[in-house]
Amino acid sequence: MKDSFQANPLSEQLGEQEETQTVVTPTVSKANPLGIVLALLALYLIWGSTYLGISIAIESIPPLLMIGVRFIIAGGILYLYLRIRGVPNPSRSQWLGSTAVGILLIGGGMGGVATAEQWVPSGVAAVCIATAPLWISLFAGLWGRWPVRFEWLGLGLGFVGVVLLNLGSGLWTSPLGAIILLISPMCWAFGSAWSHHLQLPSGLMASAAQMLIGGIFVTILGLILGQRITSMPTVQSLLALFYLITFGSLIAFSAYGYVLRRVRPALATSYAYVNPVVAVCLGVALVGESVTALTIVAMVVILVGVGLITLGRK
């Protein structure tokens, strides 16, 4: 999860393809090769790095409160920007649809990732979230769109990768973290699949509404669970939070919309395969996270499975 947002871009990230937006079909906008390359690099590197950013931010900020603040600020900035530009306010039914998707994507998805990263390395968390497209393919069956044969092959391979990941990463040394990381991509995937059948605002307003509501929900949940900021967060945590708000939720999100309007969806969503690799490499290089050979094999198997699903869908 991918960090990211994004109602239907969130949808797109997560497999159909989603920091929570509206699916945008590439238009005939004139392509700028350099701009596309830079936007793709932003998606690959920034969204891949947000897992490490989360692990640093929660060192001194409770995870749910950190996610809540991140998305309230990012969603608020985007909402105000759109309203100033004359974008209409969402209707009541659109707010309700955004509430459902925001709670699932940001609450269950991103909130779960941040909570689990208290006990699980950021790279392993990124690989777990990469399984979201597998769940999307299954949840799509709830609306009559069951996987085709090629997608079933990808699902089977992906779930083999999940088993290998559990065996190779020591994920179950923290049972609570492991359970959360199994549930989080399911929430993310169900919210993504359901978003196609709900009334949502158009364009970026969908992302703004979902980020705002999801951030408020996660903050309230954190307070109910007893999370409090009892001392001044460290400079590192505050810088990480700033990075997540500006780069993870605003810059990378804008880059995603730019790419979606100019290239094929398969290329625009290719970050889903790169982000886990970036997250694992950064975790090992910068904070000394350990990765076993079996974890690497599991990551490759999962990403191949996701790739087969994507090909089958196309």
mmCIF file of C-alpha atoms in Angstrom:
data_model
loop_
_atom_site.group_PDB
_atom_site.id
_atom_site.type_symbol
_atom_site.label_atom_id
_atom_site.label_comp_id
_atom_site.label_asym_id
_atom_site.label_seq_id
_atom_site.Cartn_x
_atom_site.Cartn_y
_atom_site.Cartn_z
ATOM 1 C CA MET A 1 0.000 0.000 0.000
ATOM 2 C CA LYS A 2 0.931 1.526 -2.286
ATOM 3 C CA ASP A 3 1.625 4.620 -0.120
ATOM 4 C CA SER A 4 0.084 5.950 -0.725
ATOM 5 C CA PHE A 5 -3.435 7.899 -2.237
ATOM 6 C CA GLN A 6 -6.140 8.003 -4.049
ATOM 7 C CA ALA A 7 -9.598 6.558 -4.346
ATOM 8 C CA ASN A 8 -9.430 5.304 -7.749
ATOM 9 C CA PRO A 9 -5.751 5.946 -8.166
ATOM 10 C CA LEU A 10 -5.630 3.914 -5.037
ATOM 11 C CA SER A 11 -7.714 1.428 -6.876
ATOM 12 C CA GLU A 12 -5.303 1.512 -9.693
ATOM 13 C CA GLN A 13 -2.360 1.114 -7.363
ATOM 14 C CA LEU A 14 -3.708 -1.890 -5.841
ATOM 15 C CA GLY A 15 -3.963 -4.040 -8.642
ATOM 16 C CA GLU A 16 -6.524 -2.888 -11.045
ATOM 17 C CA GLN A 17 -4.685 -0.132 -11.505
ATOM 18 C CA GLU A 18 -3.873 3.008 -6.220
ATOM 19 C CA GLU A 19 -1.482 7.646 -1.342
ATOM 20 C CA THR A 20 -7.374 6.970 -3.334
ATOM 21 C CA GLN A 21 -8.771 8.562 -6.540
ATOM 22 C CA THR A 22 -10.791 7.996 -9.696
ATOM 23 C CA VAL A 23 -9.644 5.716 -12.461
ATOM 24 C CA VAL A 24 -8.446 7.922 -15.256
ATOM 25 C CA THR A 25 -8.260 6.626 -18.780
ATOM 26 C CA PRO A 26 -5.245 7.798 -20.734
ATOM 27 C CA THR A 27 -6.189 10.611 -23.054
ATOM 28 C CA VAL A 28 -4.589 11.976 -26.151
ATOM 29 C CA SER A 29 -2.616 14.485 -24.071
ATOM 30 C CA LYS A 30 0.655 15.169 -25.802
ATOM 31 C CA ALA A 31 3.339 13.014 -24.237
ATOM 32 C CA ASN A 32 6.530 14.610 -22.957
ATOM 33 C CA PRO A 33 9.055 11.749 -22.773
ATOM 34 C CA LEU A 34 11.195 13.462 -20.148
ATOM 35 C CA GLY A 35 8.158 14.348 -18.052
ATOM 36 C CA ILE A 36 6.893 10.772 -18.202
ATOM 37 C CA VAL A 37 10.278 9.363 -17.207
ATOM 38 C CA LEU A 38 10.548 11.757 -14.256
ATOM 39 C CA ALA A 39 6.970 11.007 -13.150
ATOM 40 C CA LEU A 40 7.595 7.245 -13.292
ATOM 41 C CA LEU A 41 10.808 7.628 -11.306
ATOM 42 C CA ALA A 42 8.832 9.579 -8.708
ATOM 43 C CA LEU A 43 6.334 6.735 -8.432
ATOM 44 C CA TYR A 44 9.013 4.056 -8.261
ATOM 45 C CA LEU A 45 11.270 5.764 -5.749
ATOM 46 C CA ILE A 46 8.927 7.886 -3.659
ATOM 47 C CA TRP A 47 6.137 5.378 -3.146
ATOM 48 C CA GLY A 48 8.711 2.643 -2.628
ATOM 49 C CA SER A 49 10.427 4.731 0.047
ATOM 50 C CA THR A 50 7.278 5.554 2.010
ATOM 51 C CA TYR A 51 7.452 2.234 3.883
ATOM 52 C CA LEU A 52 10.797 3.227 5.344
ATOM 53 C CA GLY A 53 9.408 6.714 5.974
ATOM 54 C CA ILE A 54 6.571 5.198 7.988
ATOM 55 C CA SER A 55 8.976 3.131 10.095
ATOM 56 C CA ILE A 56 10.968 6.276 10.942
ATOM 57 C CA ALA A 57 7.888 8.417 11.622
ATOM 58 C CA ILE A 58 6.409 5.949 14.105
ATOM 59 C CA GLU A 59 9.579 5.869 16.183
ATOM 60 C CA SER A 60 8.171 8.731 18.252
ATOM 61 C CA ILE A 61 4.652 9.246 16.874
ATOM 62 C CA PRO A 62 1.937 6.627 17.536
ATOM 63 C CA PRO A 63 1.218 4.865 14.224
ATOM 64 C CA LEU A 64 -2.494 5.564 13.859
ATOM 65 C CA LEU A 65 -2.130 9.199 14.899
ATOM 66 C CA MET A 66 0.749 9.589 12.449
ATOM 67 C CA ILE A 67 -1.332 8.212 9.563
ATOM 68 C CA GLY A 68 -4.289 10.338 10.627
ATOM 69 C CA VAL A 69 -2.277 13.566 10.697
ATOM 70 C CA ARG A 70 -0.622 12.687 7.386
ATOM 71 C CA PHE A 71 -3.855 12.260 5.485
ATOM 72 C CA ILE A 72 -5.847 15.001 7.179
ATOM 73 C CA ILE A 73 -3.173 17.511 6.180
ATOM 74 C CA ALA A 74 -2.630 16.097 2.674
ATOM 75 C CA GLY A 75 -6.362 15.717 2.046
ATOM 76 C CA GLY A 76 -7.086 19.165 3.457
ATOM 77 C CA ILE A 77 -4.487 20.828 1.248
ATOM 78 C CA LEU A 78 -5.787 19.063 -1.849
ATOM 79 C CA TYR A 79 -9.428 19.780 -0.970
ATOM 80 C CA LEU A 80 -8.803 23.504 -0.449
ATOM 81 C CA TYR A 81 -6.768 23.709 -3.640
ATOM 82 C CA LEU A 82 -9.574 22.122 -5.663
ATOM 83 C CA ARG A 83 -12.285 24.256 -4.101
ATOM 84 C CA ILE A 84 -10.278 27.426 -4.845
ATOM 85 C CA ARG A 85 -10.062 26.270 -8.454
ATOM 86 C CA GLY A 86 -13.843 25.970 -8.554
ATOM 87 C CA VAL A 87 -14.242 22.202 -8.256
ATOM 88 C CA PRO A 88 -17.725 21.532 -6.783
ATOM 89 C CA ASN A 89 -18.117 20.118 -3.309
ATOM 90 C CA PRO A 90 -19.011 16.389 -3.249
ATOM 91 C CA SER A 91 -22.692 15.534 -2.848
ATOM 92 C CA ARG A 92 -23.996 13.663 0.187
ATOM 93 C CA SER A 93 -23.940 10.321 -1.639
ATOM 94 C CA GLN A 94 -20.392 11.021 -2.850
ATOM 95 C CA TRP A 95 -19.273 11.797 0.690
ATOM 96 C CA LEU A 96 -20.806 8.496 1.832
ATOM 97 C CA GLY A 97 -19.022 6.588 -0.917
ATOM 98 C CA SER A 98 -15.757 8.342 -0.065
ATOM 99 C CA THR A 99 -16.258 7.443 3.583
ATOM 100 C CA ALA A 100 -16.520 3.729 2.816
ATOM 101 C CA VAL A 101 -13.472 3.723 0.546
ATOM 102 C CA GLY A 102 -11.411 6.021 2.770
ATOM 103 C CA ILE A 103 -11.967 3.890 5.860
ATOM 104 C CA LEU A 104 -10.954 0.712 4.035
ATOM 105 C CA LEU A 105 -7.976 2.102 2.137
ATOM 106 C CA ILE A 106 -6.519 4.494 4.667
ATOM 107 C CA GLY A 107 -7.885 2.979 7.864
ATOM 108 C CA GLY A 108 -7.521 -0.711 7.169
ATOM 109 C CA GLY A 109 -4.781 -0.445 4.563
ATOM 110 C CA MET A 110 -2.390 2.334 5.545
ATOM 111 C CA GLY A 111 -3.286 2.329 9.223
ATOM 112 C CA GLY A 112 -2.653 -1.400 9.334
ATOM 113 C CA VAL A 113 0.730 -1.048 7.630
ATOM 114 C CA ALA A 114 1.870 1.652 10.045
ATOM 115 C CA THR A 115 0.715 -0.404 13.035
ATOM 116 C CA ALA A 116 2.416 -3.568 11.802
ATOM 117 C CA GLU A 117 5.694 -1.760 11.133
ATOM 118 C CA GLN A 118 6.115 -1.444 14.889
ATOM 119 C CA TRP A 119 7.200 -5.104 14.784
ATOM 120 C CA VAL A 120 7.802 -5.967 11.112
ATOM 121 C CA PRO A 121 10.586 -4.634 8.824
ATOM 122 C CA SER A 122 9.441 -2.074 6.267
ATOM 123 C CA GLY A 123 10.583 -4.221 3.328
ATOM 124 C CA VAL A 124 8.507 -7.194 4.458
ATOM 125 C CA ALA A 125 5.506 -4.904 4.935
ATOM 126 C CA ALA A 126 5.898 -3.634 1.365
ATOM 127 C CA VAL A 127 5.961 -7.176 -0.023
ATOM 128 C CA CYS A 128 2.834 -8.076 1.952
ATOM 129 C CA ILE A 129 0.969 -5.077 0.560
ATOM 130 C CA ALA A 130 2.050 -6.120 -2.935
ATOM 131 C CA THR A 131 -0.390 -9.028 -2.558
ATOM 132 C CA ALA A 132 -3.350 -6.627 -2.773
ATOM 133 C CA PRO A 133 -3.910 -7.285 -6.509
ATOM 134 C CA LEU A 134 -4.374 -10.958 -5.677
ATOM 135 C CA TRP A 135 -7.203 -10.109 -3.321
ATOM 136 C CA ILE A 136 -8.707 -7.625 -5.769
ATOM 137 C CA SER A 137 -9.101 -10.382 -8.333
ATOM 138 C CA LEU A 138 -11.005 -12.467 -5.808
ATOM 139 C CA PHE A 139 -13.163 -9.639 -4.446
ATOM 140 C CA ALA A 140 -14.146 -8.668 -7.988
ATOM 141 C CA GLY A 141 -16.102 -11.937 -8.025
ATOM 142 C CA LEU A 142 -18.512 -10.420 -5.515
ATOM 143 C CA TRP A 143 -19.731 -8.256 -8.381
ATOM 144 C CA GLY A 144 -19.796 -11.093 -10.906
ATOM 145 C CA ARG A 145 -16.327 -10.732 -12.346
ATOM 146 C CA TRP A 146 -14.476 -13.928 -11.368
ATOM 147 C CA PRO A 147 -10.833 -14.440 -12.386
ATOM 148 C CA VAL A 148 -10.115 -16.000 -15.762
ATOM 149 C CA ARG A 149 -7.755 -18.947 -16.138
ATOM 150 C CA PHE A 150 -4.611 -16.827 -16.458
ATOM 151 C CA GLU A 151 -5.573 -14.855 -13.355
ATOM 152 C CA TRP A 152 -6.156 -18.062 -11.377
ATOM 153 C CA LEU A 153 -2.598 -19.065 -12.247
ATOM 154 C CA GLY A 154 -1.352 -15.720 -10.947
ATOM 155 C CA LEU A 155 -3.443 -16.094 -7.793
ATOM 156 C CA GLY A 156 -2.039 -19.528 -7.085
ATOM 157 C CA LEU A 157 1.515 -18.364 -7.622
ATOM 158 C CA GLY A 158 0.951 -15.279 -5.517
ATOM 159 C CA PHE A 159 -0.373 -17.226 -2.572
ATOM 160 C CA VAL A 160 2.585 -19.617 -2.792
ATOM 161 C CA GLY A 161 4.739 -16.501 -2.502
ATOM 162 C CA VAL A 162 2.796 -15.413 0.591
ATOM 163 C CA VAL A 163 3.475 -18.797 2.220
ATOM 164 C CA LEU A 164 7.179 -18.531 1.378
ATOM 165 C CA LEU A 165 7.252 -14.980 2.744
ATOM 166 C CA ASN A 166 5.833 -16.168 6.047
ATOM 167 C CA LEU A 167 8.415 -18.927 6.223
ATOM 168 C CA GLY A 168 11.404 -16.874 5.163
ATOM 169 C CA SER A 169 10.923 -13.544 6.900
ATOM 170 C CA GLY A 170 10.174 -14.685 10.427
ATOM 171 C CA LEU A 171 6.912 -12.781 10.080
ATOM 172 C CA TRP A 172 5.175 -14.870 12.711
ATOM 173 C CA THR A 173 7.748 -14.017 15.374
ATOM 174 C CA SER A 174 5.281 -11.157 15.862
ATOM 175 C CA PRO A 175 1.853 -12.817 15.479
ATOM 176 C CA LEU A 176 -0.054 -9.551 15.830
ATOM 177 C CA GLY A 177 2.056 -7.845 13.170
ATOM 178 C CA ALA A 178 1.672 -10.834 10.855
ATOM 179 C CA ILE A 179 -2.112 -10.918 11.240
ATOM 180 C CA ILE A 180 -2.390 -7.186 10.589
ATOM 181 C CA LEU A 181 -0.252 -7.482 7.459
ATOM 182 C CA LEU A 182 -2.485 -10.254 6.179
ATOM 183 C CA ILE A 183 -5.638 -8.205 6.777
ATOM 184 C CA SER A 184 -4.351 -4.817 5.550
ATOM 185 C CA PRO A 185 -4.019 -5.723 1.839
ATOM 186 C CA MET A 186 -7.443 -7.386 2.025
ATOM 187 C CA CYS A 187 -8.966 -4.110 3.279
ATOM 188 C CA TRP A 188 -7.070 -2.185 0.636
ATOM 189 C CA ALA A 189 -8.203 -4.584 -2.088
ATOM 190 C CA PHE A 190 -11.849 -4.712 -1.020
ATOM 191 C CA GLY A 191 -11.998 -0.925 -0.846
ATOM 192 C CA SER A 192 -10.464 -0.690 -4.309
ATOM 193 C CA ALA A 193 -12.869 -3.217 -5.839
ATOM 194 C CA TRP A 194 -15.891 -1.670 -4.096
ATOM 195 C CA SER A 195 -14.925 1.856 -5.191
ATOM 196 C CA HIS A 196 -15.953 1.012 -8.763
ATOM 197 C CA HIS A 197 -19.527 0.452 -7.565
ATOM 198 C CA LEU A 198 -19.943 3.498 -5.324
ATOM 199 C CA GLN A 199 -20.797 7.102 -6.076
ATOM 200 C CA LEU A 200 -17.553 9.053 -5.759
ATOM 201 C CA PRO A 201 -16.495 12.590 -6.665
ATOM 202 C CA SER A 202 -14.746 12.977 -9.995
ATOM 203 C CA GLY A 203 -11.022 13.428 -10.462
ATOM 204 C CA LEU A 204 -8.775 14.526 -7.628
ATOM 205 C CA MET A 205 -11.729 15.465 -5.406
ATOM 206 C CA ALA A 206 -12.269 11.741 -4.813
ATOM 207 C CA SER A 207 -8.745 11.480 -3.423
ATOM 208 C CA ALA A 208 -9.155 14.593 -1.291
ATOM 209 C CA ALA A 209 -12.422 13.368 0.224
ATOM 210 C CA GLN A 210 -11.091 9.892 0.931
ATOM 211 C CA MET A 211 -7.860 11.187 2.463
ATOM 212 C CA LEU A 212 -9.757 13.603 4.687
ATOM 213 C CA ILE A 213 -12.304 11.080 5.927
ATOM 214 C CA GLY A 214 -9.788 8.253 6.195
ATOM 215 C CA GLY A 215 -7.419 10.471 8.156
ATOM 216 C CA ILE A 216 -10.167 11.549 10.562
ATOM 217 C CA PHE A 217 -11.265 7.928 11.041
ATOM 218 C CA VAL A 218 -7.730 6.697 11.785
ATOM 219 C CA THR A 219 -7.122 9.545 14.221
ATOM 220 C CA ILE A 220 -10.319 8.805 16.162
ATOM 221 C CA LEU A 221 -9.500 5.086 16.168
ATOM 222 C CA GLY A 222 -6.024 5.796 17.517
ATOM 223 C CA LEU A 223 -7.426 7.960 20.316
ATOM 224 C CA ILE A 224 -9.998 5.283 21.212
ATOM 225 C CA LEU A 225 -7.202 2.711 21.413
ATOM 226 C CA GLY A 226 -5.312 4.943 23.810
ATOM 227 C CA GLN A 227 -2.655 6.335 21.504
ATOM 228 C CA ARG A 228 -1.346 9.698 22.678
ATOM 229 C CA ILE A 229 1.586 11.946 21.847
ATOM 230 C CA THR A 230 3.043 12.434 25.320
ATOM 231 C CA SER A 231 6.313 14.084 24.332
ATOM 232 C CA MET A 232 7.748 16.106 21.490
ATOM 233 C CA PRO A 233 8.400 13.835 18.487
ATOM 234 C CA THR A 234 11.999 13.552 17.356
ATOM 235 C CA VAL A 235 13.293 15.625 14.477
ATOM 236 C CA GLN A 236 13.707 12.429 12.418
ATOM 237 C CA SER A 237 10.069 11.461 12.907
ATOM 238 C CA LEU A 238 8.816 14.934 12.036
ATOM 239 C CA LEU A 239 10.958 15.042 8.902
ATOM 240 C CA ALA A 240 9.667 11.605 7.909
ATOM 241 C CA LEU A 241 6.081 12.774 8.444
ATOM 242 C CA PHE A 242 6.744 15.862 6.334
ATOM 243 C CA TYR A 243 8.195 13.633 3.616
ATOM 244 C CA LEU A 244 5.152 11.360 3.682
ATOM 245 C CA ILE A 245 2.751 14.307 3.427
ATOM 246 C CA THR A 246 4.517 16.248 0.701
ATOM 247 C CA PHE A 247 6.245 13.607 -1.369
ATOM 248 C CA GLY A 248 4.230 10.453 -0.654
ATOM 249 C CA SER A 249 0.732 11.938 -0.698
ATOM 250 C CA LEU A 250 0.962 15.071 -2.847
ATOM 251 C CA ILE A 251 3.916 14.988 -5.263
ATOM 252 C CA ALA A 252 3.809 11.279 -6.123
ATOM 253 C CA PHE A 253 0.041 11.389 -6.340
ATOM 254 C CA SER A 254 0.206 14.249 -8.849
ATOM 255 C CA ALA A 255 2.849 12.346 -10.820
ATOM 256 C CA TYR A 256 0.534 9.337 -10.932
ATOM 257 C CA GLY A 257 -2.302 11.399 -12.389
ATOM 258 C CA TYR A 258 0.091 12.906 -14.937
ATOM 259 C CA VAL A 259 1.257 9.468 -16.075
ATOM 260 C CA LEU A 260 -2.258 8.005 -16.223
ATOM 261 C CA ARG A 261 -3.322 10.687 -18.688
ATOM 262 C CA ARG A 262 -0.417 10.028 -21.022
ATOM 263 C CA VAL A 263 0.534 6.343 -21.092
ATOM 264 C CA ARG A 264 -1.063 2.912 -21.037
ATOM 265 C CA PRO A 265 -2.424 1.820 -17.618
ATOM 266 C CA ALA A 266 -0.020 -1.145 -17.568
ATOM 267 C CA LEU A 267 2.940 1.253 -17.625
ATOM 268 C CA ALA A 268 1.349 3.756 -15.256
ATOM 269 C CA THR A 269 0.806 1.055 -12.637
ATOM 270 C CA SER A 270 4.153 -0.653 -13.079
ATOM 271 C CA TYR A 271 5.252 0.908 -9.775
ATOM 272 C CA ALA A 272 3.347 -1.919 -8.058
ATOM 273 C CA TYR A 273 6.179 -4.249 -9.077
ATOM 274 C CA VAL A 274 9.016 -1.859 -8.276
ATOM 275 C CA ASN A 275 7.926 -0.477 -4.892
ATOM 276 C CA PRO A 276 8.592 -3.675 -2.866
ATOM 277 C CA VAL A 277 12.087 -3.952 -4.356
ATOM 278 C CA VAL A 278 12.832 -0.317 -3.499
ATOM 279 C CA ALA A 279 11.450 -0.753 0.028
ATOM 280 C CA VAL A 280 13.536 -3.863 0.697
ATOM 281 C CA CYS A 281 16.730 -2.283 -0.660
ATOM 282 C CA LEU A 282 16.269 0.925 1.351
ATOM 283 C CA GLY A 283 15.516 -1.015 4.517
ATOM 284 C CA VAL A 284 18.688 -3.052 4.152
ATOM 285 C CA ALA A 285 20.917 -0.149 3.104
ATOM 286 C CA LEU A 286 19.744 2.594 5.464
ATOM 287 C CA VAL A 287 18.518 0.930 8.648
ATOM 288 C CA GLY A 288 20.156 -2.481 8.481
ATOM 289 C CA GLU A 289 17.012 -4.572 8.061
ATOM 290 C CA SER A 290 17.840 -8.207 7.393
ATOM 291 C CA VAL A 291 16.431 -10.085 4.419
ATOM 292 C CA THR A 292 16.814 -13.819 3.928
ATOM 293 C CA ALA A 293 17.249 -15.593 0.607
ATOM 294 C CA LEU A 294 13.807 -17.160 1.036
ATOM 295 C CA THR A 295 12.278 -13.699 1.504
ATOM 296 C CA ILE A 296 13.812 -12.588 -1.796
ATOM 297 C CA VAL A 297 12.423 -15.697 -3.522
ATOM 298 C CA ALA A 298 8.991 -15.029 -1.987
ATOM 299 C CA MET A 299 9.074 -11.443 -3.235
ATOM 300 C CA VAL A 300 9.886 -12.559 -6.775
ATOM 301 C CA VAL A 301 7.139 -15.212 -6.724
ATOM 302 C CA ILE A 302 4.539 -12.714 -5.461
ATOM 303 C CA LEU A 303 5.442 -10.107 -8.064
ATOM 304 C CA VAL A 304 5.355 -12.677 -10.875
ATOM 305 C CA GLY A 305 1.893 -13.711 -9.672
ATOM 306 C CA VAL A 306 0.748 -10.090 -9.648
ATOM 307 C CA GLY A 307 2.172 -9.672 -13.143
ATOM 308 C CA LEU A 308 0.231 -12.697 -14.427
ATOM 309 C CA ILE A 309 -2.985 -11.294 -12.973
ATOM 310 C CA THR A 310 -2.359 -7.957 -14.651
ATOM 311 C CA LEU A 311 -1.680 -9.631 -17.998
ATOM 312 C CA GLY A 312 -4.772 -11.797 -17.630
ATOM 313 C CA ARG A 313 -6.904 -8.736 -16.875
ATOM 314 C CA LYS A 314 -5.642 -6.897 -19.919
#
